[in-house]
mmCIF file of C-alpha atoms and ligand atoms in Angstrom:
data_model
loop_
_atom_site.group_PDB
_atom_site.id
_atom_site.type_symbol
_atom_site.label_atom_id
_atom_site.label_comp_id
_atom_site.label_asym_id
_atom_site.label_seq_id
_atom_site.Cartn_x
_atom_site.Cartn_y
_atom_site.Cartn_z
ATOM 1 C CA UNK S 1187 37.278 5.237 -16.666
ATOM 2 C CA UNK S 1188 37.916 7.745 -19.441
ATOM 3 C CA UNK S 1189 37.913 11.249 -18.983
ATOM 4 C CA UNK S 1190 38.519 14.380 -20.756
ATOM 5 C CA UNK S 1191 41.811 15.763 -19.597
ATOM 6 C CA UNK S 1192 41.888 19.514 -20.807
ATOM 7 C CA UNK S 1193 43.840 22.517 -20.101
ATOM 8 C CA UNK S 1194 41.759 23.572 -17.491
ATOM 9 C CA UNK S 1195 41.681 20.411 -15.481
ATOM 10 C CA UNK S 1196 42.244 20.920 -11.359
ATOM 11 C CA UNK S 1197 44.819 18.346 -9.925
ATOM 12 C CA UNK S 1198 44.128 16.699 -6.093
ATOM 13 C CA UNK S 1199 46.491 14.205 -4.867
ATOM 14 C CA UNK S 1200 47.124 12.484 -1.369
ATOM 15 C CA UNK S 1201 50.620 12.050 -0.019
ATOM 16 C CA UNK S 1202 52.024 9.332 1.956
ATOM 17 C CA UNK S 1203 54.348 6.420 1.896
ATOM 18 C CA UNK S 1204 53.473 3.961 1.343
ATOM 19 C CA UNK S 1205 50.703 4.602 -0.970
ATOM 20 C CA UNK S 1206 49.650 2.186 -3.656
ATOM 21 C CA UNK S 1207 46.777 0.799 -1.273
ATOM 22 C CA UNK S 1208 44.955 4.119 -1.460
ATOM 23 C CA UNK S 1209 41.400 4.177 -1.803
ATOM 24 C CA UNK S 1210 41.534 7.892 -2.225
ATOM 25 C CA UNK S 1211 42.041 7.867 -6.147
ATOM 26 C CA UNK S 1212 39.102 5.499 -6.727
ATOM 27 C CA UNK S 1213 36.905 7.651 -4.278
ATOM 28 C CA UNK S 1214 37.737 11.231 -5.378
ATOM 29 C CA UNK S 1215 37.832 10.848 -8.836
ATOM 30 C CA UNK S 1216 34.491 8.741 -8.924
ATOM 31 C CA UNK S 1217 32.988 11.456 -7.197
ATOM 32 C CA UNK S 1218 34.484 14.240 -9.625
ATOM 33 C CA UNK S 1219 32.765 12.140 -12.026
ATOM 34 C CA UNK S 1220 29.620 12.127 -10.731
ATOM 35 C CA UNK S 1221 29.348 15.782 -9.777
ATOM 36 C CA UNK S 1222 30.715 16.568 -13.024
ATOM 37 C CA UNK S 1223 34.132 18.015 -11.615
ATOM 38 C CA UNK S 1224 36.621 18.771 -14.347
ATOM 39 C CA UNK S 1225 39.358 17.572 -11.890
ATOM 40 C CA UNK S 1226 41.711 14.536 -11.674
ATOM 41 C CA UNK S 1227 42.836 13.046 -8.255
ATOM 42 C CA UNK S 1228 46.428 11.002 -7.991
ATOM 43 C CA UNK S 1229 48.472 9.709 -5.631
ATOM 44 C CA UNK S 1230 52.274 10.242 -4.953
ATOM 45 C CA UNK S 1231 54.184 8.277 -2.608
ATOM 46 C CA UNK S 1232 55.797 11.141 -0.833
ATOM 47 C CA UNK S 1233 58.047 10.608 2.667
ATOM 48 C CA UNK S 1234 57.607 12.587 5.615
ATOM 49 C CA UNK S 1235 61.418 14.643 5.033
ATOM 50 C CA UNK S 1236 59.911 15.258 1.879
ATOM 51 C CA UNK S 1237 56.671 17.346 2.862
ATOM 52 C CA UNK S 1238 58.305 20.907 2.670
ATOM 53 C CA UNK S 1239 59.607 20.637 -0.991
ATOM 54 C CA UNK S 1240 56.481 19.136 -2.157
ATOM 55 C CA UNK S 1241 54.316 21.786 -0.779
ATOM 56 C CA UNK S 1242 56.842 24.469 -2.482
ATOM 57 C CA UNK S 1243 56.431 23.145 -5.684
ATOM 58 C CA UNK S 1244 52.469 22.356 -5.725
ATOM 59 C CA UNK S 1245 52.605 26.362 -5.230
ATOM 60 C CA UNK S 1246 53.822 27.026 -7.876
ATOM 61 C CA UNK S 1247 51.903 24.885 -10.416
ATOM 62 C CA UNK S 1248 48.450 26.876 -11.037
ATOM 63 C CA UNK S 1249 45.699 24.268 -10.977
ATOM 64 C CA UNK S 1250 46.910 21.818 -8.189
ATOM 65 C CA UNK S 1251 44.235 22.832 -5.866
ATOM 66 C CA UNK S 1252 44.341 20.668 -3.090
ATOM 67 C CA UNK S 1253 44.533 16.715 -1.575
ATOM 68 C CA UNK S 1254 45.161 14.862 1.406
ATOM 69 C CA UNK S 1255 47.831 14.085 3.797
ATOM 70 C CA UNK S 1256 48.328 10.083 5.378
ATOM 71 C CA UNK S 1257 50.959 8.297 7.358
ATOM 72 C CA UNK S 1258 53.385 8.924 8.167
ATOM 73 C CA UNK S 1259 53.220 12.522 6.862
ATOM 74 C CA UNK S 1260 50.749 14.485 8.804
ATOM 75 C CA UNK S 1261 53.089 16.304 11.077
ATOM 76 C CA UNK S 1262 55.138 17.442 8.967
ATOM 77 C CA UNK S 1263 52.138 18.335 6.749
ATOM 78 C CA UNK S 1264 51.214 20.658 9.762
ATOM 79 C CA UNK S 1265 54.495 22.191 10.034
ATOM 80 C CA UNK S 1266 55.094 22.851 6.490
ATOM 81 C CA UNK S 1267 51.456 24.922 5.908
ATOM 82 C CA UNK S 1268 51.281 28.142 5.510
ATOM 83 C CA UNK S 1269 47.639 28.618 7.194
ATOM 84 C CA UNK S 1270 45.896 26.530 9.488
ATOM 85 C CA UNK S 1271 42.109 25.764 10.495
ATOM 86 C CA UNK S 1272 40.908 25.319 14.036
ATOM 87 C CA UNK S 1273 40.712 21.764 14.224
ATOM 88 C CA UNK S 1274 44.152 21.197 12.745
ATOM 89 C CA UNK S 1275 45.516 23.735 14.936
ATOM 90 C CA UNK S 1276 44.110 22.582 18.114
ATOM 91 C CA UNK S 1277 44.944 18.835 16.570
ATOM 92 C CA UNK S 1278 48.617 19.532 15.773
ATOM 93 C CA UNK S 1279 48.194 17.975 12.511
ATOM 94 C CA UNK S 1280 47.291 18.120 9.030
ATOM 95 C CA UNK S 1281 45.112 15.301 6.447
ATOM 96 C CA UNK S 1282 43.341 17.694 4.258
ATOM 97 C CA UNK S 1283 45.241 20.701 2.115
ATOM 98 C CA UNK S 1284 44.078 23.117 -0.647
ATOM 99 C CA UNK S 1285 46.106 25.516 -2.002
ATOM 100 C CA UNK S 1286 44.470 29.151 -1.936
ATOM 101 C CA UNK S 1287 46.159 32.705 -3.757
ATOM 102 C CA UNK S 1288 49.648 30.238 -3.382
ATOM 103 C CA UNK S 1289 49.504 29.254 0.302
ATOM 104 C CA UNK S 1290 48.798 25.901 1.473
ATOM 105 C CA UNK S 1291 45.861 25.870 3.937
ATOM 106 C CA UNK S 1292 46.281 22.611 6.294
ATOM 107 C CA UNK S 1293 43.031 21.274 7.951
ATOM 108 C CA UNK S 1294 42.122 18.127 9.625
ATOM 109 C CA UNK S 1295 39.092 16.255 9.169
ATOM 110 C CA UNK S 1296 39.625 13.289 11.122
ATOM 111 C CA UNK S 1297 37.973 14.260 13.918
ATOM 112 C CA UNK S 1298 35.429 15.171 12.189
ATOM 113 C CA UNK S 1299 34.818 12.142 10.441
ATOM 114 C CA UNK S 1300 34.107 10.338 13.403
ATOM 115 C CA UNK S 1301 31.510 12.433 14.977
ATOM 116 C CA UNK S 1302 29.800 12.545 11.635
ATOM 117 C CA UNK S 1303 29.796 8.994 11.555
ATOM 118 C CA UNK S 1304 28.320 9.207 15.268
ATOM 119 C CA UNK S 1305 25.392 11.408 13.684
ATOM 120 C CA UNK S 1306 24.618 9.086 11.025
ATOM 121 C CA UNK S 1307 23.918 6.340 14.097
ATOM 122 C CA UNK S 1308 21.676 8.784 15.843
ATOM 123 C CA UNK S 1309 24.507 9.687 18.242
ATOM 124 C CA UNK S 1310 24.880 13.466 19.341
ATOM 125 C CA UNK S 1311 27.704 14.733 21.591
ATOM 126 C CA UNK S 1312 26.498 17.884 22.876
ATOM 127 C CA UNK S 1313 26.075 17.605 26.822
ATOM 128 C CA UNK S 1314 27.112 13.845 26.694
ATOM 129 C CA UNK S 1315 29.560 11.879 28.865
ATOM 130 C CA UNK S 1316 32.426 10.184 26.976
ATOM 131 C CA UNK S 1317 35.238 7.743 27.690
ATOM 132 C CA UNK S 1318 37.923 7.481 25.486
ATOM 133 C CA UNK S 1319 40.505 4.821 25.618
ATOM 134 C CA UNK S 1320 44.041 5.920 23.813
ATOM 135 C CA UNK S 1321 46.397 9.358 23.701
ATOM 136 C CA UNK S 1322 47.729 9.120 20.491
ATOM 137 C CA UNK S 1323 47.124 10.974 17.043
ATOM 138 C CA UNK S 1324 43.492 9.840 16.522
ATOM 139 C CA UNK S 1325 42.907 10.015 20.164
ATOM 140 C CA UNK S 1326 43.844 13.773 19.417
ATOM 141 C CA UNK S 1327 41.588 13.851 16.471
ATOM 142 C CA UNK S 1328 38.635 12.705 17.968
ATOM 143 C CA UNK S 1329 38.995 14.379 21.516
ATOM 144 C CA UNK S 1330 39.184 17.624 20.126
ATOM 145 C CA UNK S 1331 36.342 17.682 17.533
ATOM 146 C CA UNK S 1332 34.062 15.916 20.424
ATOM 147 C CA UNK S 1333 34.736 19.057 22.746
ATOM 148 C CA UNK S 1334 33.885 21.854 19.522
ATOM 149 C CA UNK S 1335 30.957 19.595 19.255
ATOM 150 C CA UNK S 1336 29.750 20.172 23.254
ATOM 151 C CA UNK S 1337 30.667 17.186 24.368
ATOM 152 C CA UNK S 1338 30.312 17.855 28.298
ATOM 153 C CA UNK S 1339 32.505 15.725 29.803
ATOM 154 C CA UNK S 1340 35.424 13.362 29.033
ATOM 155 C CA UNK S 1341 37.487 11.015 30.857
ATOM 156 C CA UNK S 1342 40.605 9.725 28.778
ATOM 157 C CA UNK S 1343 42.142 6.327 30.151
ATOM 158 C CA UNK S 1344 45.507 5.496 28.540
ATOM 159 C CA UNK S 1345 48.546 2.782 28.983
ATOM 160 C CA UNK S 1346 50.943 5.510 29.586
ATOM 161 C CA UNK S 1347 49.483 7.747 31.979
ATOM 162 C CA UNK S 1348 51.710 10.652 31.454
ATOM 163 C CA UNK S 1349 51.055 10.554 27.817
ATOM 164 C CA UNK S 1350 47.287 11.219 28.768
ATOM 165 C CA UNK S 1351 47.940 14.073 30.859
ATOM 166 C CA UNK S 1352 49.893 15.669 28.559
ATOM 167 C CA UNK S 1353 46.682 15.185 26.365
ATOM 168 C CA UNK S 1354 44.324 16.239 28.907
ATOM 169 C CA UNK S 1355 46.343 19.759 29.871
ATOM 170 C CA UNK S 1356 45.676 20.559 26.444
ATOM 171 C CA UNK S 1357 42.672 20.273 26.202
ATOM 172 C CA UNK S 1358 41.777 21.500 29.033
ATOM 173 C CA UNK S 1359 43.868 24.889 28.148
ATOM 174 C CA UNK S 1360 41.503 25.140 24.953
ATOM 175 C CA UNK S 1361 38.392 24.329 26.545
ATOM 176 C CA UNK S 1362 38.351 25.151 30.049
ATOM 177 C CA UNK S 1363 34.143 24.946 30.755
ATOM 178 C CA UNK S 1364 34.355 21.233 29.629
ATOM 179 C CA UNK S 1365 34.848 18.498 32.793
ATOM 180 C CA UNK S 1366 38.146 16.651 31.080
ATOM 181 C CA UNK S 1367 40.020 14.016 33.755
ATOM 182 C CA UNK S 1368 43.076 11.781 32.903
ATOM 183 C CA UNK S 1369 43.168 8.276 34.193
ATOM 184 C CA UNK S 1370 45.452 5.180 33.847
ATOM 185 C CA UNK S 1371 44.411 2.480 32.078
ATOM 186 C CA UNK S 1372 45.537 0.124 34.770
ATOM 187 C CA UNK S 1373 42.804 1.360 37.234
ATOM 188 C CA UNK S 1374 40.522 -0.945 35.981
ATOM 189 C CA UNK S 1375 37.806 0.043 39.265
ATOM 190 C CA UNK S 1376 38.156 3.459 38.049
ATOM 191 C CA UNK S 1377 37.479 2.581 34.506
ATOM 192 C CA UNK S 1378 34.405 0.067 35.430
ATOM 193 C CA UNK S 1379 32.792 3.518 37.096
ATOM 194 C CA UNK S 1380 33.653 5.909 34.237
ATOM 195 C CA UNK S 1381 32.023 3.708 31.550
ATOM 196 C CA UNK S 1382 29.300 2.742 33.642
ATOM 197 C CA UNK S 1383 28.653 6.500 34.210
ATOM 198 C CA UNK S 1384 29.171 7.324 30.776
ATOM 199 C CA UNK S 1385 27.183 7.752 27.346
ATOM 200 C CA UNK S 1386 29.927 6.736 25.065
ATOM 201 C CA UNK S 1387 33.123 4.401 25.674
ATOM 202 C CA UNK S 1388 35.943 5.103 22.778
ATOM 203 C CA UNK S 1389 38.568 2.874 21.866
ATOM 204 C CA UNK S 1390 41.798 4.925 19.849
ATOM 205 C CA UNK S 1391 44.214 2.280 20.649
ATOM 206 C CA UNK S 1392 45.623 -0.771 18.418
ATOM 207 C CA UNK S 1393 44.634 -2.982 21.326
ATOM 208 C CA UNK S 1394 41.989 -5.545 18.936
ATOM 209 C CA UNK S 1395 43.689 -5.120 15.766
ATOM 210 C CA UNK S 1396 44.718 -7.620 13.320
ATOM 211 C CA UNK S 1397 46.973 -9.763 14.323
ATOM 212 C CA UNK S 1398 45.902 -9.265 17.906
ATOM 213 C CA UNK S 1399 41.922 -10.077 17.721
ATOM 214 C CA UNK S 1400 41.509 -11.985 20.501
ATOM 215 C CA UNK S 1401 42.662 -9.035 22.928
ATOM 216 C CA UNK S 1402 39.810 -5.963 24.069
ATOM 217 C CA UNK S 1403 40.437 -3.005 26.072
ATOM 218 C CA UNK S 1404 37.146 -4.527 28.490
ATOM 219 C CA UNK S 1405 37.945 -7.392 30.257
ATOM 220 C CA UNK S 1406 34.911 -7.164 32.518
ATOM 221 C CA UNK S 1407 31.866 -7.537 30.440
ATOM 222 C CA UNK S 1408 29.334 -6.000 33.258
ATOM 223 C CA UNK S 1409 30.759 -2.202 32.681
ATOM 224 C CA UNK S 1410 28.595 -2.352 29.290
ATOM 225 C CA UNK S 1411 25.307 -0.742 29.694
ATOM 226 C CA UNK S 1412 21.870 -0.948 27.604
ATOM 227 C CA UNK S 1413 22.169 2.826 27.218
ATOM 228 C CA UNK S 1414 25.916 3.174 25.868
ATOM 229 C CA UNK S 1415 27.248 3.547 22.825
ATOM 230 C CA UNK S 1416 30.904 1.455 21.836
ATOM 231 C CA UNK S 1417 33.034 2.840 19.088
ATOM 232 C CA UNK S 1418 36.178 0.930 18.157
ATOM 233 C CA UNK S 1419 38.057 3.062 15.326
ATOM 234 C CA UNK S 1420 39.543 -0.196 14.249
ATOM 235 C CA UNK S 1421 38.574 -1.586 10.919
ATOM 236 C CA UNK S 1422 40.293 -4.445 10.692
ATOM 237 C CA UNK S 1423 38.727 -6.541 11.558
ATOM 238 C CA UNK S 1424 35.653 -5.432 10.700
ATOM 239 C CA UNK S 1425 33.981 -6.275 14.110
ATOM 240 C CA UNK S 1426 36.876 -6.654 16.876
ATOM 241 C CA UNK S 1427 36.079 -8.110 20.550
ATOM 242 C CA UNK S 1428 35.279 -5.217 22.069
ATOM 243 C CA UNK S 1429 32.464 -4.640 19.426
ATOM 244 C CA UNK S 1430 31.409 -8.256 19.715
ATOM 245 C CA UNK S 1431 31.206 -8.500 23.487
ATOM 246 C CA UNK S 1432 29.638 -5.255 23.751
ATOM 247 C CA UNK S 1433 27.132 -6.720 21.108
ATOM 248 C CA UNK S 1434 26.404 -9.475 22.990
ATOM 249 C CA UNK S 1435 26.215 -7.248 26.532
ATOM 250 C CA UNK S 1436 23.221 -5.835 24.549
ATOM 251 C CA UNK S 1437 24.790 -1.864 24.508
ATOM 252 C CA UNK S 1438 22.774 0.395 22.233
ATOM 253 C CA UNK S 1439 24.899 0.775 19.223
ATOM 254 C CA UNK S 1440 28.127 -0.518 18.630
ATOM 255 C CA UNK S 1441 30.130 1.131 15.704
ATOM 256 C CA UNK S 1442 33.664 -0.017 14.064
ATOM 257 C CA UNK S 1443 36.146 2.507 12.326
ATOM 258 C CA UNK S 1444 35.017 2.014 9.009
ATOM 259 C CA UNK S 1445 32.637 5.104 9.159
ATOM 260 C CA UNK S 1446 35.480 7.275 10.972
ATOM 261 C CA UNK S 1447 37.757 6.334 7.465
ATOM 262 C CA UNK S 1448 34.997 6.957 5.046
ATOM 263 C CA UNK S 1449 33.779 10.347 6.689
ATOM 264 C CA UNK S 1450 37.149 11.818 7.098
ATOM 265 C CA UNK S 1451 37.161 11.528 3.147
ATOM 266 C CA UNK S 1452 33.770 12.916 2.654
ATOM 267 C CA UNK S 1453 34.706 15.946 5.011
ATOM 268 C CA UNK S 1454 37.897 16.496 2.658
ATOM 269 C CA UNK S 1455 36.096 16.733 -0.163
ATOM 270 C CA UNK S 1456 33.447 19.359 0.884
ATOM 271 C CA UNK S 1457 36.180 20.907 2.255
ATOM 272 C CA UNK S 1458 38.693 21.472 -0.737
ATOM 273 C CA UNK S 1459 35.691 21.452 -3.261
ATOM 274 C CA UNK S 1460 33.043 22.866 -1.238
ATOM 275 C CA UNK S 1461 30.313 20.650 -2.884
ATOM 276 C CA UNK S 1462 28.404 17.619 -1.130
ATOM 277 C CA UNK S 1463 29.728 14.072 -1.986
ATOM 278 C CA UNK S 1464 27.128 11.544 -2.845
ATOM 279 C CA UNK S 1465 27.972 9.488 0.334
ATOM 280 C CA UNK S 1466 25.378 6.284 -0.188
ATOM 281 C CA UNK S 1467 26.386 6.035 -4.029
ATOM 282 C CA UNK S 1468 30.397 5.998 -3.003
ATOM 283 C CA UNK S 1469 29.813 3.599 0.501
ATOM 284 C CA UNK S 1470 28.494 0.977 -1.642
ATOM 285 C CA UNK S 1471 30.911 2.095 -5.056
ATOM 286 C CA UNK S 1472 34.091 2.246 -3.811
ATOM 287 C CA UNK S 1473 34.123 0.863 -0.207
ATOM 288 C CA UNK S 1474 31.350 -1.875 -0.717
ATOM 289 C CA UNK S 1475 29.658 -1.510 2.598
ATOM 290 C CA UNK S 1476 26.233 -0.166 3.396
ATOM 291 C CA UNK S 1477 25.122 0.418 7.389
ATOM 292 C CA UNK S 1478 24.400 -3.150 8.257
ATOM 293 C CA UNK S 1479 28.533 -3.571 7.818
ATOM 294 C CA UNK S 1480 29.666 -1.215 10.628
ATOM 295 C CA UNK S 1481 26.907 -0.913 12.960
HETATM 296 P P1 NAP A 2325 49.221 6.156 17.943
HETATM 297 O O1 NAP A 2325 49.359 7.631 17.794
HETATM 298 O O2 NAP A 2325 50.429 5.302 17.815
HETATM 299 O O3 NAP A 2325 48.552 5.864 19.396
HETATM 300 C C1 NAP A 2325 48.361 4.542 19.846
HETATM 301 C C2 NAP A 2325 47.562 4.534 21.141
HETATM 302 O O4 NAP A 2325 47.293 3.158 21.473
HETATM 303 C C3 NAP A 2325 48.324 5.118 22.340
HETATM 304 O O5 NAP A 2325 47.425 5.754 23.205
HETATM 305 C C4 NAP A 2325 48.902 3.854 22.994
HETATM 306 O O6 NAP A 2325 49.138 4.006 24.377
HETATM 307 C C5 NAP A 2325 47.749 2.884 22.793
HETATM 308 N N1 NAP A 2325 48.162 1.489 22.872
HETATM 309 C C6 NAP A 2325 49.003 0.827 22.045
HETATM 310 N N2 NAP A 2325 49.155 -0.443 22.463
HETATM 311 C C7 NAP A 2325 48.379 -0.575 23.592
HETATM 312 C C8 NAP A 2325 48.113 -1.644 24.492
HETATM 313 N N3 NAP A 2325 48.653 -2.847 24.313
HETATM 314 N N4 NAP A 2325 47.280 -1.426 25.529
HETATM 315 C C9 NAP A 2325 46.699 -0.210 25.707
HETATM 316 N N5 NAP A 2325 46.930 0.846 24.898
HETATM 317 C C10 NAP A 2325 47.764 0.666 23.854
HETATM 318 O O7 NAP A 2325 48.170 5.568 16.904
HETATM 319 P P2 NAP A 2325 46.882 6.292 16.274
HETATM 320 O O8 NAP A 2325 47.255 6.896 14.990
HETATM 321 O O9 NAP A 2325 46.252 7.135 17.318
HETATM 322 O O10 NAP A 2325 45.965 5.026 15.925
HETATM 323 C C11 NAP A 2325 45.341 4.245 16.940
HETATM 324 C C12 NAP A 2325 44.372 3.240 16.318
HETATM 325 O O11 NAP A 2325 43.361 3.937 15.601
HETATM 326 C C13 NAP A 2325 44.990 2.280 15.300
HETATM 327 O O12 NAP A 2325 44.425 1.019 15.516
HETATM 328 C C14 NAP A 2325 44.571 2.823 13.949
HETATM 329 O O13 NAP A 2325 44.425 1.826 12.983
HETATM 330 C C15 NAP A 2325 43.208 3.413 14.292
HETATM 331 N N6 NAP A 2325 42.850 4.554 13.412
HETATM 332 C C16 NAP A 2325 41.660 4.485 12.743
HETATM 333 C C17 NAP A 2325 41.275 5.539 11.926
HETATM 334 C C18 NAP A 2325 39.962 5.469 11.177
HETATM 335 O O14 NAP A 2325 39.761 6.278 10.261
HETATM 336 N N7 NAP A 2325 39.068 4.563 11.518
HETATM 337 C C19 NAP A 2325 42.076 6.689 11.812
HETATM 338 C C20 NAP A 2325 43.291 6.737 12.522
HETATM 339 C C21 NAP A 2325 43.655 5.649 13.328
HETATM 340 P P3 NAP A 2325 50.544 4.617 24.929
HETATM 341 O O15 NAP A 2325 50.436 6.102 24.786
HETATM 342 O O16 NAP A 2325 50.580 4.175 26.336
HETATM 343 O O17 NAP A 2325 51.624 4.015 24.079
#
């Protein structure tokens, strides 16, 4: 790629550690190619103790205008911003920046990313029943962008119980007409009924990942329904057991995390840019996947 670097150039970066596997680079600055964006995109390996003094000096350099935040820096990233948006305040943490009048404004577009990947399967949340497996940070993510989205009613299973409840209180503090119960995982009856009942079984846990493919947060196949949708935000592997099994249970759409990833990254851009990223040209570009690879 060549591009005209001028004086007037805008400078993006993502921060994490580590960082050379980034897809980011590839993806933004494609993009600001495409749309004809006189901007550059970089990354910067960047640790989490490191956050605060970053974000002081991209302040003070006119022209960084904004980037992304990945592990394990996205806490800190939401401590060290100066402004927050909804969803990263009612997340408790930060993935997307841009830098406005010398403040950094910290949003979070994981959530997001998800549902919008839900959408582009025909899936819509508002009034629907979800179960979500997992309590951690893309738990958090997801849980709360489901409930601005009107998702009527959610029961969260996790391994650690408390951790759940903890979860559950707080969402259920910020959105107190929406039916949101706590369960432990290890109440498998409870968890047969739940899905069974439900539109939309979640799993936000590590349980199917690479190394471990051969485990699944079902273990009894008949929970699957012909109605319900299964989203595993794993991506590797591309199709984990849970997907496969629920595949073969004949459910009606079954979705890995590859969308969740990809989204998240479109959502940043219109977010920090505020222009529409041309999502079919960059799925096959950079990620080299169409819809027949995730769903
Ligand atoms: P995290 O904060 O560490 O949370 C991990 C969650 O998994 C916790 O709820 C934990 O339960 C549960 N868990 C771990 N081992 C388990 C087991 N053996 N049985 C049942 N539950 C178990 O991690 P995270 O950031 O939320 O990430 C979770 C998964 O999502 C990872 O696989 C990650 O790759 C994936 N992810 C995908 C995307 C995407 O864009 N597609 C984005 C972020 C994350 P306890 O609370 O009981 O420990």
């Amino acid at each position: 790629m060549s591009k005209n670097i001028t004086g007037y150039t805008k400078l993006y970066a993502v921060l994490g550690s580590p960082i050379k596997h980034s897809k980011s680079p590839e993806m933004y600055n494609y993009t600001f190619e495409k749309n004809g964006d006189d901007s550059v995109y970089v990354a910067f390996d960047v640790k989490e103790d490191s956050i605060g003094k970053a974000f002081d000096t991209f302040k003070q350099l006119e022209g960084f205008t904004g980037g992304n935040i990945t592990m394990p820096n996205k806490t800190a990233a939401f401590e060290y911003s100066d402004e927050l948006t909804e969803e990263a305040r009612l997340i408790g943490a930060v993935n997307t920046f841009k830098i406005e009048k010398g403040k950094i404004i910290g949003h979070n577009t994981d959530g997001k990313g998800f549902t919008k990947d839900l959408k582009a399967h025909d899936f819509d949340l508002e009034g629907k029943k979800a179960v979500i497996v997992g309590a951690g940070g893309a738990a958090t993510s997801i849980t709360v962008q489901a409930l601005l989205e009107g998702l009527a009613e959610l029961s969260l299973f996790n391994k650690t119980f408390s951790k759940g409840q903890k979860l559950v209180d707080k969402l259920s503090a910020h959105f107190p007409n929406q039916i949101i119960t706590a369960y432990d995982l290890a109440n498998t009856e409870l968890f047969k009924k739940e899905v069974q009942d439900a539109d939309l079984l979640i799993n936000a846990t590590n349980v199917g990942m690479q190394p471990n493919i051969e485990h699944s947060i079902v273990t009894d196949l008949s929970i699957f329904h012909k109605n319900l949708y299964v989203a595993d935000i794993i991506y590797e592997p591309n199709e984990t057991k849970l997907l496969k099994d629920a595949k073969e249970a004949g459910v009606a759409c079954a979705i890995n995390g590859l969308g969740m990833l990809f989204y998240q990254g479109v959502e940043a851009y219109e977010y920090f840019t505020g222009k529409q990223m041309p999502v079919e040209d960059i799925k096959k570009k950079v990620y080299g996947y169409e819809k027949k690879d995730y769903s």
